[in-house]
PDB file of C-alpha atoms in Angstrom:
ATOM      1  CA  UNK A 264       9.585   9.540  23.079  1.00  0.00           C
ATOM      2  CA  UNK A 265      12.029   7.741  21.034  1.00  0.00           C
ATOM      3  CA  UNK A 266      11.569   7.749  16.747  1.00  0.00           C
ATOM      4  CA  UNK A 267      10.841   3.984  16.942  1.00  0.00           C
ATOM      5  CA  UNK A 268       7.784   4.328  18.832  1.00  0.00           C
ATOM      6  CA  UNK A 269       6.772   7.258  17.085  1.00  0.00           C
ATOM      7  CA  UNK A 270       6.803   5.211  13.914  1.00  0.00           C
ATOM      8  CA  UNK A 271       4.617   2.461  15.367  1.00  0.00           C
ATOM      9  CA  UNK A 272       2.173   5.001  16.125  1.00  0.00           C
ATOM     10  CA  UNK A 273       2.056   6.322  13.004  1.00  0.00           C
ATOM     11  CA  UNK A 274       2.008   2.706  11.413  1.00  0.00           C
ATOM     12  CA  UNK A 275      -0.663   1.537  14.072  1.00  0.00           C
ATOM     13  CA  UNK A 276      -2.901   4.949  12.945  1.00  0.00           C
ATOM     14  CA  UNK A 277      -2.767   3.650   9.706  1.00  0.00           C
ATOM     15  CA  UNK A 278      -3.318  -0.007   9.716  1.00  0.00           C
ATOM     16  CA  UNK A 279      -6.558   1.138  11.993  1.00  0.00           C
ATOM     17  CA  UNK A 280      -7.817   3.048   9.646  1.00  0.00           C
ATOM     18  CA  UNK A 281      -7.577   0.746   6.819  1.00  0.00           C
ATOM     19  CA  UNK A 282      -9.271  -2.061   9.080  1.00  0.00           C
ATOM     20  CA  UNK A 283     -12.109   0.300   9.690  1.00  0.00           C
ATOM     21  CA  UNK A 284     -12.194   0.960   5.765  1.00  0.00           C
ATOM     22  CA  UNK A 285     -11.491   4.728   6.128  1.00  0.00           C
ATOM     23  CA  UNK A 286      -9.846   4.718   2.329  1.00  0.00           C
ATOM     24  CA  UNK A 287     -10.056   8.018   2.367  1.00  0.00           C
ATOM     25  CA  UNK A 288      -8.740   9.202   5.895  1.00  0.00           C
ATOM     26  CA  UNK A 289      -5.439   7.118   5.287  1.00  0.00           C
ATOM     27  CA  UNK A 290      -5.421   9.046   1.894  1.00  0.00           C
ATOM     28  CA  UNK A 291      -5.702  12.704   3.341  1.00  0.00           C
ATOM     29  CA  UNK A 292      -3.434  11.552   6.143  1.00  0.00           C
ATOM     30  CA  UNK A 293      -0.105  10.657   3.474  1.00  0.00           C
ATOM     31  CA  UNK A 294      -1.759  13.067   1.377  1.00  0.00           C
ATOM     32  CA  UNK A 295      -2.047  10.245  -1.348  1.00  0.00           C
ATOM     33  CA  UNK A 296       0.848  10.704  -2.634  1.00  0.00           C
ATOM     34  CA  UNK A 297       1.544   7.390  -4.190  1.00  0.00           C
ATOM     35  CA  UNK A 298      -2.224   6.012  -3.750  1.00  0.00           C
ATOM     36  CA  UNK A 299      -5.568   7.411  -3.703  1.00  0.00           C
ATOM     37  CA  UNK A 300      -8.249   6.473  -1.654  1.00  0.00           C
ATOM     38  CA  UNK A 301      -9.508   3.996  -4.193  1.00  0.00           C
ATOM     39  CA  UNK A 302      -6.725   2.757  -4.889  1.00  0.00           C
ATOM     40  CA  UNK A 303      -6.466   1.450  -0.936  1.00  0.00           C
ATOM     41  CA  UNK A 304     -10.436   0.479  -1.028  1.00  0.00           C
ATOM     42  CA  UNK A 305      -9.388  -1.365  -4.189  1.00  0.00           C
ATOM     43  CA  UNK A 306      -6.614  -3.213  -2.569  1.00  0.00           C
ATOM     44  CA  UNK A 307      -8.141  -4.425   0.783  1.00  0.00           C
ATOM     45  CA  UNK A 308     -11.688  -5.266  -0.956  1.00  0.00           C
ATOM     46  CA  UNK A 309      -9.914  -7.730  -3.959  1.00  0.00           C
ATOM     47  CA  UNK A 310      -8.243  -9.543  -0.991  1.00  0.00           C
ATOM     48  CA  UNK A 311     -10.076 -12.692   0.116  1.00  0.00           C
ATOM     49  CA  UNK A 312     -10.196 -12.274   3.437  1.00  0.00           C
ATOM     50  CA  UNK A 313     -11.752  -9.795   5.890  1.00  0.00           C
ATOM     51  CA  UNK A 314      -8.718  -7.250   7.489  1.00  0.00           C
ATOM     52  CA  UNK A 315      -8.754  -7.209  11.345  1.00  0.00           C
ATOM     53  CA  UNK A 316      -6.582  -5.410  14.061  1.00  0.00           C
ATOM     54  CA  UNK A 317      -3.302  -7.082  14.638  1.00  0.00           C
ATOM     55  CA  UNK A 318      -2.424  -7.613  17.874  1.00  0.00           C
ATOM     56  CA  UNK A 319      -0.612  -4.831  20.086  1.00  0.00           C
ATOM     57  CA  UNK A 320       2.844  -7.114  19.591  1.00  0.00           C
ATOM     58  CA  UNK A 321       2.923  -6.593  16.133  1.00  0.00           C
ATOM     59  CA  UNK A 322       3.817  -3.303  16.219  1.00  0.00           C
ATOM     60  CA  UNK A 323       6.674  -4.144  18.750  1.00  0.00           C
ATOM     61  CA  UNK A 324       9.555  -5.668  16.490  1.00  0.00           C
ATOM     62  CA  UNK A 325       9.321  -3.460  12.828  1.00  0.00           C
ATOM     63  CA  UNK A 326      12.105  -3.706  10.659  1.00  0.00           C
ATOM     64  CA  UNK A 327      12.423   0.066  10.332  1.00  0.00           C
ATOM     65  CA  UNK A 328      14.609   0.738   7.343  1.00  0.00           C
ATOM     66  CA  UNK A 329      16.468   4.074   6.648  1.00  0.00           C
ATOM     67  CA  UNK A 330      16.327   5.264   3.363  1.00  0.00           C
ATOM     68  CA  UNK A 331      19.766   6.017   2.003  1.00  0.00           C
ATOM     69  CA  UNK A 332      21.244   9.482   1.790  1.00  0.00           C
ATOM     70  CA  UNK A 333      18.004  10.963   3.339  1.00  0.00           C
ATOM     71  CA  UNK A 334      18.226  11.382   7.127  1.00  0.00           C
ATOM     72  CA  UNK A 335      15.290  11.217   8.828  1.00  0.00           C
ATOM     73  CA  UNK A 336      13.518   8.960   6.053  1.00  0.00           C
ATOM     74  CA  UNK A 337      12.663   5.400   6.515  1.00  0.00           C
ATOM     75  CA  UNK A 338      10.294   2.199   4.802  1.00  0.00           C
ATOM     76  CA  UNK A 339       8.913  -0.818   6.051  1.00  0.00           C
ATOM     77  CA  UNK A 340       6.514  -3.419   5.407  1.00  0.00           C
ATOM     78  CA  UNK A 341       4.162  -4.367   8.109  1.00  0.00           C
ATOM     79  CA  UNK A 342       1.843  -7.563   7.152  1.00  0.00           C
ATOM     80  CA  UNK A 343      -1.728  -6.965   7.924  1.00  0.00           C
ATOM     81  CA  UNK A 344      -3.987  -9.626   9.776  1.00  0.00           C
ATOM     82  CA  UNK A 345      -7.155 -11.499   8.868  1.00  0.00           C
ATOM     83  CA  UNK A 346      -9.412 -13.514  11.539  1.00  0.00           C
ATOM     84  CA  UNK A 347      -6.066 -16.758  10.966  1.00  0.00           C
ATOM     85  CA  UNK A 348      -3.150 -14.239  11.731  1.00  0.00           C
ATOM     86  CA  UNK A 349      -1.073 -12.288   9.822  1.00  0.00           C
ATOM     87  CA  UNK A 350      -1.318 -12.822   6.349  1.00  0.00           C
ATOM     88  CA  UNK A 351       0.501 -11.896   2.961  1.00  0.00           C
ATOM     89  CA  UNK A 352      -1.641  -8.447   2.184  1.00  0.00           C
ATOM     90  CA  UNK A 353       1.277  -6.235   2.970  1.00  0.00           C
ATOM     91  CA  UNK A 354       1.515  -2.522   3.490  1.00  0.00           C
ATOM     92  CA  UNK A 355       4.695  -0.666   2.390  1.00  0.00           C
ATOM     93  CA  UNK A 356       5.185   2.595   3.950  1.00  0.00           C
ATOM     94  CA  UNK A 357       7.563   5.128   4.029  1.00  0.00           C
ATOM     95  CA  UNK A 358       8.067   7.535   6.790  1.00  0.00           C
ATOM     96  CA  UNK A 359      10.076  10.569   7.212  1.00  0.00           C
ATOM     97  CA  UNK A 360      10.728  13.093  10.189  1.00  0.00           C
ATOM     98  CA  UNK A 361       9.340  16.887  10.021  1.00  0.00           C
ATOM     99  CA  UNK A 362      10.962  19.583  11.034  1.00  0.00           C
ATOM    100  CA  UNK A 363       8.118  19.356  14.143  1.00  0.00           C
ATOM    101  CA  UNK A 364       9.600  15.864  15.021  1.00  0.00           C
ATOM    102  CA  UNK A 365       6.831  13.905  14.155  1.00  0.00           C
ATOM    103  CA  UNK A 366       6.640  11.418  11.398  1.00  0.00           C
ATOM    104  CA  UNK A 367       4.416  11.835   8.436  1.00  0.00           C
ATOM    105  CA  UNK A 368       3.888   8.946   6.234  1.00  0.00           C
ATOM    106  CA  UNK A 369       3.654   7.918   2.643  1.00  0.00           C
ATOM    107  CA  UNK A 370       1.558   4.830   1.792  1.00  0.00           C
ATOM    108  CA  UNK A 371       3.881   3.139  -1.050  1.00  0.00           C
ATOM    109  CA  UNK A 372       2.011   0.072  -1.946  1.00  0.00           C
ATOM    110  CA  UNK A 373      -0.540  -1.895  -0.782  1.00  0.00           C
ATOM    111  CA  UNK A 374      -0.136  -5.677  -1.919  1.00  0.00           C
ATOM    112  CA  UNK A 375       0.747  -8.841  -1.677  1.00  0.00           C
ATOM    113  CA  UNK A 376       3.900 -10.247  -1.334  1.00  0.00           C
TER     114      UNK A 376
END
């Protein structure tokens, strides 16, 4: 499996999660290294509309961004959906290879843009 795809899983995992309101899952899982679980539950509760699951294309086409001088580490943004379509409630993420060859994730900000 290629790294693109890999990423979109790990992006898909996440946006789940946070549609689902599992603050503190998505916390554990980037080991909250930039925000806590209330600082997600904070995030996606201020913003006026209800979160739902994007549609399977959206993970398709992500600008995946390498960070650099770091091999192996990327960002993106991915804009989360509402019950109209995407919206402007953005998640920034950063992702980086482990020695494994999976990608672990680093939730960066949660806001919008």
């Amino acid at each position: 499996m290629d790294d693109r795809r890999l990423i979109a899983g790990v992006v898909r995992t996440i946006v789940d999660l946070l549609v689902r309101g599992e603050f503190g899952v998505v916390a554990a899982m980037t080991r909250g290294v930039r925000l806590s679980a209330g600082d997600l539950e904070r995030a996606v509760s201020e913003y006026p509309a209800r979160l739902v699951q994007p549609p399977p294309a959206a993970f398709e086409d992500l600008e995946i961004n390498p960070v650099d001088g770091v091999p192996g580490r990327y960002w993106l943004v991915f804009d989360l959906h509402d019950e109209k379509g995407y919206n402007d409630l953005s998640l920034e993420l950063f992702v980086r290879k482990t020695p494994s060859g999976a990608f672990a994730a680093e939730v960066s900000d949660l806001r919008v843009l």
